[in-house]
Amino acid sequence: MRKTTERRRRTATRGRGVLLAAGAVCVVIFVVAAVLALVLPGPAEEPGSDLPGLAESHGIKLGVAVAVDPLRDDSDYQDIVTDHYTSVTAENTMKWEHVQPERHEFDWSGPDTMVDFAEDHGLDMRGHTLLWHNQQPEWLAQGFYDSDELREVMREHMEALVGRYQGRIDSWDVINEPFEDGGPELRDNLWYQTLGEDYIAEGLRMAHEVDPDAKLYINEFGIEGGGDKADALYELASGLLEEGVPLHGIGFQGHFVHGDVPEDLAENMRRFADLGLDVEISELDVRIAEPVTDEAISAQAEEYRRAVEACLDVSRCVGVSVWGVTDAHSWIPEWFPGYDSALPFDEDYQGKPALGGMVEALRRDRRSPGRPAPGR
Ligand code: XIL
């Protein structure tokens, strides 16, 4: 009997000892976990995580050019747009040939889809584009209008398109690619041929009359690294501002070739910003010559990082937009045969190192020196 009691007592004591030891182990595990949580980075994140939040913390837009069809029926495409970007540009659907395929016959199906999508998802919308030499319908390209008629055509188009989305589209590329490809001469386009150099000021004034709140841009390529063409645009922009023409910003398209992204992008943008203009990288892509190697894809990340950093380095740079959602939708293979893989998402909709490059740029000091507070 006493033996049994003694055994029970010893067993109970042993049981308490085991419990105490287990408790101590739990405490140690808890403390170690808490310390590790403090000193180690959080769980591995996919490279594109919270790009919108990061962009907003710097007060810039991160945009993407979108196409209508996948915006209607490809939910993976839509998810990439809404998970990674804060702004959209119409890649094609707001161009003349789509909006006004016949004179006075407007097709709003594409633009409406896009503007509704942007609004439903809280995205900013860039309007693209009004006066350009490409993607014009035949009736316009071959219309042989005299100057008064052409002004009338311009006004009808702007009133219809800019007017329809007044208050819903924040900025418009009013003048697109006004200089010859190699510059520095003004492009000999339909508008120039009929109205002379003044088509630029007239176009900006007309757009401003239709939507006085929209930011109006000249959008150009081949100016990102300085040079004659950039100088000519600088002269043009300065002259327009002196005359009081409503020009609010310059879009640096940023269609780059891998290995050839200018080092002085920020410096070139800052020159225009110092005139009192907003600037943005409006159509960023970095095309890689085939065969595309893993090495090139990794190195491309640095180029995307540099492009976004350049924007952060210029206080009036309002955003960076990439030109297409995935490599499956990019204009590059068709327009630049022998090149591919220009965007931050691959043909299988997977994020590439380039996406990580943009994240890295945006993760530097939350508020970059010299930038206004977000939302201003
Ligand atoms: C391109 C589109 O991406 C293509 O799908 C289309 O076939 C041609 O135009 N500069 C611009 C854009 O301002 O409108 C162009 O977009 C690319 C070059």
mmCIF file of C-alpha atoms and ligand atoms in Angstrom, residues 65 90-92 95 97-98 128-129 132 134-135 173 176-177 219-221 253 255 282-283 285 323-324 329-332 334-336, ligand 1:
data_model
loop_
_atom_site.group_PDB
_atom_site.id
_atom_site.type_symbol
_atom_site.label_atom_id
_atom_site.label_comp_id
_atom_site.label_asym_id
_atom_site.label_seq_id
_atom_site.Cartn_x
_atom_site.Cartn_y
_atom_site.Cartn_z
ATOM 1 C CA ALA A 65 -0.828 49.622 -71.874
ATOM 2 C CA ALA A 90 -5.236 52.382 -74.215
ATOM 3 C CA GLU A 91 -2.681 50.634 -76.433
ATOM 4 C CA ASN A 92 -4.766 50.978 -79.605
ATOM 5 C CA LYS A 95 -6.601 55.754 -81.949
ATOM 6 C CA GLU A 97 -8.785 54.142 -86.970
ATOM 7 C CA HIS A 98 -10.654 52.468 -84.109
ATOM 8 C CA HIS A 128 -3.683 57.831 -76.158
ATOM 9 C CA THR A 129 -3.589 59.458 -78.705
ATOM 10 C CA TRP A 132 -0.353 61.193 -84.783
ATOM 11 C CA ASN A 134 -0.055 56.317 -87.706
ATOM 12 C CA GLN A 135 -3.221 54.260 -87.440
ATOM 13 C CA ASP A 173 -1.166 62.309 -75.370
ATOM 14 C CA ASN A 176 2.338 61.928 -80.589
ATOM 15 C CA GLU A 177 5.775 61.588 -82.166
ATOM 16 C CA ASN A 219 4.708 62.055 -76.300
ATOM 17 C CA GLU A 220 7.926 61.198 -78.142
ATOM 18 C CA PHE A 221 10.578 58.504 -78.562
ATOM 19 C CA GLN A 253 8.195 56.712 -74.496
ATOM 20 C CA HIS A 255 11.180 51.835 -76.118
ATOM 21 C CA SER A 282 5.038 56.498 -70.957
ATOM 22 C CA GLU A 283 5.714 53.324 -72.987
ATOM 23 C CA ASP A 285 9.815 48.180 -72.815
ATOM 24 C CA TRP A 323 3.936 49.011 -73.014
ATOM 25 C CA GLY A 324 1.962 45.793 -72.715
ATOM 26 C CA HIS A 329 0.773 40.785 -75.994
ATOM 27 C CA SER A 330 3.811 42.917 -76.784
ATOM 28 C CA TRP A 331 4.083 44.791 -80.087
ATOM 29 C CA ILE A 332 7.825 44.013 -80.248
ATOM 30 C CA GLU A 334 5.777 42.091 -84.912
ATOM 31 C CA TRP A 335 7.395 45.528 -85.191
ATOM 32 C CA PHE A 336 10.998 44.560 -84.441
HETATM 33 C C1 XIL B 1 1.767 50.440 -81.160
HETATM 34 C C2 XIL B 1 0.905 49.290 -80.647
HETATM 35 O O1 XIL B 1 1.530 48.721 -79.525
HETATM 36 C C3 XIL B 1 0.739 48.254 -81.729
HETATM 37 O O2 XIL B 1 -0.159 47.239 -81.316
HETATM 38 C C4 XIL B 1 0.208 48.916 -83.007
HETATM 39 O O3 XIL B 1 0.136 47.954 -84.036
HETATM 40 C C5 XIL B 1 1.099 50.068 -83.419
HETATM 41 O O4 XIL B 1 1.227 50.984 -82.348
HETATM 42 N N1 XIL B 1 4.523 54.590 -80.058
HETATM 43 C C6 XIL B 1 3.206 54.826 -79.701
HETATM 44 C C7 XIL B 1 2.246 53.701 -79.607
HETATM 45 O O5 XIL B 1 2.879 55.971 -79.360
HETATM 46 O O6 XIL B 1 0.948 54.081 -79.942
HETATM 47 C C8 XIL B 1 2.669 52.539 -80.445
HETATM 48 O O7 XIL B 1 1.781 51.465 -80.176
HETATM 49 C C9 XIL B 1 4.102 52.177 -80.163
HETATM 50 C C10 XIL B 1 5.020 53.314 -80.485
#
